[in-house]
CSV table of C-alpha atoms in Angstrom, one decimal:
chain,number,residue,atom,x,y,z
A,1,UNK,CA,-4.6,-7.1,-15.7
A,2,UNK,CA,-6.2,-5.8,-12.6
A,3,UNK,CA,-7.4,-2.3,-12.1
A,4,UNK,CA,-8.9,-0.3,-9.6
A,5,UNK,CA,-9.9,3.4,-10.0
A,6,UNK,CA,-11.1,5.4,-7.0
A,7,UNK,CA,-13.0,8.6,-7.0
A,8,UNK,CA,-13.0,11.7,-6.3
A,9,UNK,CA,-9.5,12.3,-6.1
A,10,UNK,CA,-10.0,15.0,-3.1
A,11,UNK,CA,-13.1,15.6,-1.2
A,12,UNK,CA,-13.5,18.7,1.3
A,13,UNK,CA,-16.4,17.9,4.2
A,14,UNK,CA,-17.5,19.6,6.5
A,15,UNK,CA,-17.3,17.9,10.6
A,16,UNK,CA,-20.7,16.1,10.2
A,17,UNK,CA,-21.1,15.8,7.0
A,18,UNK,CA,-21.6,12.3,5.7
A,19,UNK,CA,-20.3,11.0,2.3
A,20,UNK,CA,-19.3,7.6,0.4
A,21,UNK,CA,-15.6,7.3,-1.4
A,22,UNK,CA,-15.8,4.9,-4.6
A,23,UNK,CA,-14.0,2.0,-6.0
A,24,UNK,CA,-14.4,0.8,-9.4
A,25,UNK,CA,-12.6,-2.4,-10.1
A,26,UNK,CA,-12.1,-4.6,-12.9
A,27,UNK,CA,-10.5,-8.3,-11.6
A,28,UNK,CA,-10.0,-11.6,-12.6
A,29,UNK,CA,-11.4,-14.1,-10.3
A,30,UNK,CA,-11.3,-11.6,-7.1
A,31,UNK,CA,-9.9,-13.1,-4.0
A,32,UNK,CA,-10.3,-9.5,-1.8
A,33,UNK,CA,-10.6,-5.7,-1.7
A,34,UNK,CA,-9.4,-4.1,0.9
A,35,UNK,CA,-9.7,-0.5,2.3
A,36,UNK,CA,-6.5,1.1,4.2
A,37,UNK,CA,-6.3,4.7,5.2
A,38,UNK,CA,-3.1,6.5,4.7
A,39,UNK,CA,-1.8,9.4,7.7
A,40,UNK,CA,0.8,11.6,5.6
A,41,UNK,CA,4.7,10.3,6.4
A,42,UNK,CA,3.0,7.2,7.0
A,43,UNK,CA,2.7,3.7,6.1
A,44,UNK,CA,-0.9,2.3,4.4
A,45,UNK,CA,-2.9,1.2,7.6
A,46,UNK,CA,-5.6,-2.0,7.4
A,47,UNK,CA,-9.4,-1.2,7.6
A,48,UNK,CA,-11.5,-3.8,5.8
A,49,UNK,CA,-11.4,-6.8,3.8
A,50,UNK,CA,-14.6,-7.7,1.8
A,51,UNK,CA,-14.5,-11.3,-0.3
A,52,UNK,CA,-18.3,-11.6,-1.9
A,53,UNK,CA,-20.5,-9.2,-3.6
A,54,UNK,CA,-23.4,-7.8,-1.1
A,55,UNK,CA,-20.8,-7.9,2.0
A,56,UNK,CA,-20.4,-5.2,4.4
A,57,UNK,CA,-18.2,-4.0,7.1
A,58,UNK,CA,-18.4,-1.8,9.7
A,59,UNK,CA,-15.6,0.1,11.9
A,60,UNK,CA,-16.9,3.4,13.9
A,61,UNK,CA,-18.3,5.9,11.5
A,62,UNK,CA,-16.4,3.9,8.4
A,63,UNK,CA,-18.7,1.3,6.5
A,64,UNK,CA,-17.2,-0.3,3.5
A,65,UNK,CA,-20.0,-2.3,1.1
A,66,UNK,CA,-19.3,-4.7,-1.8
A,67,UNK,CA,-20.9,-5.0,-5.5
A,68,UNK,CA,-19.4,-6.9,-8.4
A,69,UNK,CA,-17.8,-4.1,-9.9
A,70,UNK,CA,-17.5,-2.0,-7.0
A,71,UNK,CA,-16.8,-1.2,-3.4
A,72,UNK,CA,-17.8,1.7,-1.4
A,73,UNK,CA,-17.0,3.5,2.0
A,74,UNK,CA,-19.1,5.1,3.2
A,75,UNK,CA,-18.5,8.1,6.2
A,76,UNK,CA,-21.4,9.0,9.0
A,77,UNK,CA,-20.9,12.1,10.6
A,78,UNK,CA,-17.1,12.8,9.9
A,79,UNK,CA,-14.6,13.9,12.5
A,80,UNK,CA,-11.6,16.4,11.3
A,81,UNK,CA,-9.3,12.9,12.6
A,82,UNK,CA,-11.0,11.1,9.8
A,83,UNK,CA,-8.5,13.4,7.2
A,84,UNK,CA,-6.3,10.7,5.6
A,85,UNK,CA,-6.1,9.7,2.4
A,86,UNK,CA,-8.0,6.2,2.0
A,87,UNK,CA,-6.6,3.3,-0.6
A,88,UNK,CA,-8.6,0.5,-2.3
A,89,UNK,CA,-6.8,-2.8,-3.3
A,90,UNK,CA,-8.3,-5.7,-4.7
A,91,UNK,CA,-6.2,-9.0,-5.0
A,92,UNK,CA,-7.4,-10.9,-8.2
A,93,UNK,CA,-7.1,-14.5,-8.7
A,94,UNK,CA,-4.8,-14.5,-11.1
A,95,UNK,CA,-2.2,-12.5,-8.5
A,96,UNK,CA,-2.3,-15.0,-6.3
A,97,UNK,CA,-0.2,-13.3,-3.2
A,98,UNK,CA,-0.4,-9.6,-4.9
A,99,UNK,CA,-2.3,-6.4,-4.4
A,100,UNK,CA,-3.4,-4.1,-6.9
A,101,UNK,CA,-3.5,-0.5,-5.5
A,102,UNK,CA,-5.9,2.0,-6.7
A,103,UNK,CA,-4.8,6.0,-6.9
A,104,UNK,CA,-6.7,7.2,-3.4
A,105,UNK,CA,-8.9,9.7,-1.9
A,106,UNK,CA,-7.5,11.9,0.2
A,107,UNK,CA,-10.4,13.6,2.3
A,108,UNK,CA,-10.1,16.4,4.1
A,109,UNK,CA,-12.7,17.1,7.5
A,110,UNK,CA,-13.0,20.7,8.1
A,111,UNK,CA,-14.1,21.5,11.8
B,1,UNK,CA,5.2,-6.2,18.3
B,2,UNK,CA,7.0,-3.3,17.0
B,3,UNK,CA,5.4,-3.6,13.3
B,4,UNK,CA,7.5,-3.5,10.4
B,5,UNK,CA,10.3,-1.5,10.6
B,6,UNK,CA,12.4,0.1,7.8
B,7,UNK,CA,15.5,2.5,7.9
B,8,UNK,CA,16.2,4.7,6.9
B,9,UNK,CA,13.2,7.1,7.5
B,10,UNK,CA,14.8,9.6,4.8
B,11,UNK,CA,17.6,9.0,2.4
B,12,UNK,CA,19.2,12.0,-0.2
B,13,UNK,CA,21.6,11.2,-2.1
B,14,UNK,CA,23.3,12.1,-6.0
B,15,UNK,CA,22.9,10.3,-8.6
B,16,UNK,CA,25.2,7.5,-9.5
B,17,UNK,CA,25.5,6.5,-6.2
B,18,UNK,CA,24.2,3.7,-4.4
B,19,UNK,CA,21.5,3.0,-2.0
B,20,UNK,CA,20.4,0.7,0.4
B,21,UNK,CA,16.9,0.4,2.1
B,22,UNK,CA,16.6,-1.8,5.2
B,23,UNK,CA,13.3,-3.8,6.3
B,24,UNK,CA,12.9,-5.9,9.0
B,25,UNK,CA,9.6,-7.4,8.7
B,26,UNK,CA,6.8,-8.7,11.2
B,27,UNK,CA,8.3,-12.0,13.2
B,28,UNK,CA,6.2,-14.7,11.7
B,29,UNK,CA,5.5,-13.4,8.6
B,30,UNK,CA,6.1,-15.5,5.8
B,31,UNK,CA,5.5,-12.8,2.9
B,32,UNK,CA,7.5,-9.9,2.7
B,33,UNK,CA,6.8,-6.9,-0.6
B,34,UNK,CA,8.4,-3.7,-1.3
B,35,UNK,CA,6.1,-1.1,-2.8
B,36,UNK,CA,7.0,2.5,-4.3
B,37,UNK,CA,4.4,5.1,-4.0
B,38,UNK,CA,4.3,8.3,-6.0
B,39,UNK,CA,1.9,10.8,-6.9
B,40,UNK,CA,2.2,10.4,-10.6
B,41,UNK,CA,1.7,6.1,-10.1
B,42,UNK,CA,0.6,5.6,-6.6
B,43,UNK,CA,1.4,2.3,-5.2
B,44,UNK,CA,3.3,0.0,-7.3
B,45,UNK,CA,4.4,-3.6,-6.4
B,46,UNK,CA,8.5,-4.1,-6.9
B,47,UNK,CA,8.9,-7.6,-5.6
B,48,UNK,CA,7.7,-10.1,-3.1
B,49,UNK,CA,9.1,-12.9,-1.1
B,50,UNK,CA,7.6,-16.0,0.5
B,51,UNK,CA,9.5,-17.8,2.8
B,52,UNK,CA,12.5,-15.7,1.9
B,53,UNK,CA,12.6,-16.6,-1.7
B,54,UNK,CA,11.6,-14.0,-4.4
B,55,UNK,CA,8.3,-15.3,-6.1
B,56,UNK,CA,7.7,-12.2,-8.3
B,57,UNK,CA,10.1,-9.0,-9.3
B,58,UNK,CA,8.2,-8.2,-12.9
B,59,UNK,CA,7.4,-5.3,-10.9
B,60,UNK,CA,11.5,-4.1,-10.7
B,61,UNK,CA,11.3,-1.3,-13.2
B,62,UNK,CA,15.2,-1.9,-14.2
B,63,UNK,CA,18.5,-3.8,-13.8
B,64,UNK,CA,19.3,-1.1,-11.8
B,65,UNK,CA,17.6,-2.6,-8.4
B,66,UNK,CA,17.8,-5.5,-6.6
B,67,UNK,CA,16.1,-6.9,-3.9
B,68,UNK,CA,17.4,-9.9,-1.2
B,69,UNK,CA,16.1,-11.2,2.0
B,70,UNK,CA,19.2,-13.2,3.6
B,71,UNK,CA,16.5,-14.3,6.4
B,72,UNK,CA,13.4,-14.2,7.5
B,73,UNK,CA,14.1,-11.1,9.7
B,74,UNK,CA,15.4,-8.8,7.4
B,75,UNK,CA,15.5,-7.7,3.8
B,76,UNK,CA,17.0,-5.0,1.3
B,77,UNK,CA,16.0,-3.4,-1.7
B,78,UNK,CA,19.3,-2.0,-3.3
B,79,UNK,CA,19.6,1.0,-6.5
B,80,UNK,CA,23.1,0.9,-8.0
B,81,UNK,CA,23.1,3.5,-9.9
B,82,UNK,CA,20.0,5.8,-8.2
B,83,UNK,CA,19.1,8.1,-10.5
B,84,UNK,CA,16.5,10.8,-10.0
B,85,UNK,CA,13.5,9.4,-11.6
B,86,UNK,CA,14.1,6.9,-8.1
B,87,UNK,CA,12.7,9.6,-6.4
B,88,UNK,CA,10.0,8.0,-4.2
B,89,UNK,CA,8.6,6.7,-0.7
B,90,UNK,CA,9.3,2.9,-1.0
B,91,UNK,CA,7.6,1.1,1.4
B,92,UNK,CA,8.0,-2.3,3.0
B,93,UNK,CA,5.3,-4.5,4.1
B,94,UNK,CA,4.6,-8.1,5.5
B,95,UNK,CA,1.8,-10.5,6.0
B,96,UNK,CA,1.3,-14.1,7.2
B,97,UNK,CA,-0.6,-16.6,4.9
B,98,UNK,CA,-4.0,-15.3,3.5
B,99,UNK,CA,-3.5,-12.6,6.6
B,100,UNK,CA,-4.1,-8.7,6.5
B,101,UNK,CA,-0.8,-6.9,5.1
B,102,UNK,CA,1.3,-4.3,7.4
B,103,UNK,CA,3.4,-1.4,6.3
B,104,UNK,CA,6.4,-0.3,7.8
B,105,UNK,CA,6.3,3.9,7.5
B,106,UNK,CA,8.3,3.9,4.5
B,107,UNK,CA,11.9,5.0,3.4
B,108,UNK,CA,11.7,8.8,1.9
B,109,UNK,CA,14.1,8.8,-1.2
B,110,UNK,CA,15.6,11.7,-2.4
B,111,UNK,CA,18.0,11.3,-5.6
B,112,UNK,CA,19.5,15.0,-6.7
């Protein structure tokens, strides 16, 4: 079965203040992880997709990197617009259309 | 495009009684899920569909709900009777094949 744990739960920064959000996954035969960030009253919305360990991607101040057992994003110099709570997903081989959601981080950016 | 788009936006209602949830999904888009988020469980997969045909419901959590998709515009997920362990934002999404997935912004159930 496919799992994915993300930490912290919460994480408080202040406007500037740069920090990575983790995802820890355990998969069989991975096909994808994804990152989507998540407004309140508001549908999951697409950020990255990473396929092969050592891949990165990069969106504004939002970079998402790739290990085997692993994914991080990491946040350069926050903005308070950057609050949202962010998902990870990984989509195993064994699952072959589905998408395993991890728990979230929901960050908060203090001005 | 207008995205996916589900309806209604917030739903209370008492138990026993039914409940219908509405999705019209991305034209194109060959795969359509349903999803249920809560804090306790986060997102959980109900049931997909690929070319309007359900590929995988393990994820319906009882006899009580039912999913259809008559077409490939439009599908429901149905709770006959709700009860308030239902309580939850259930979200619809679509994809095309091996394609990014897109939410709708999710029907907010309330079961009292």
């Amino acid at each position: 079965e496919d799992q994915v744990t993300q930490s912290p739960e919460a994480l408080r920064l202040q406007e500037g203040e740069s920090s990575s959000l983790n995802c820890s996954y355990t998969v069989s035969g991975l096909r994808g992880l994804f990152w989507y960030r998540q407004d309140p009253g508001k549908g999951p919305e697409f950020l990255f997709t990473l396929y092969s360990a050592g891949e990165e991607k990069e969106k504004e101040r939002l970079k998402a990197t790739l290990t085997k057992k692993e994914s991080f994003l990491h946040i350069t110099a926050p903005k308070p617009e950057d609050s949202a709570t962010y998902l990870c997903a990984v989509q195993g081989g064994g699952s072959a259309r589905q998408l395993t959601f991890g728990s979230g981080t929901q960050l908060t950016v203090l001005p | 495009d207008a995205g996916v788009i589900q309806s209604p936006r917030h739903e209370v209602t008492e138990m026993g009684q039914e409940v219908t949830l509405r999705c019209k999904p991305i034209s194109g888009h060959d795969y359509l899920f349903w999803y249920r988020q809560t804090m306790m469980r986060g997102l959980e997969l109900l049931i997909y569909f690929n070319n309007n045909v359900p590929i995988d419901d393990s994820g319906m959590p009882e006899d009580r709900f039912s999913a259809k998709m008559p077409n490939a515009s439009f599908s429901t997920l149905k709770i006959q009777p709700s009860e308030p362990r239902d309580s939850a934002v259930y979200f619809c999404a679509s994809r095309a094949h091996n394609e990014k997935l897109f939410f709708g912004s999710g029907t907010q159930l309330s079961v009292l």
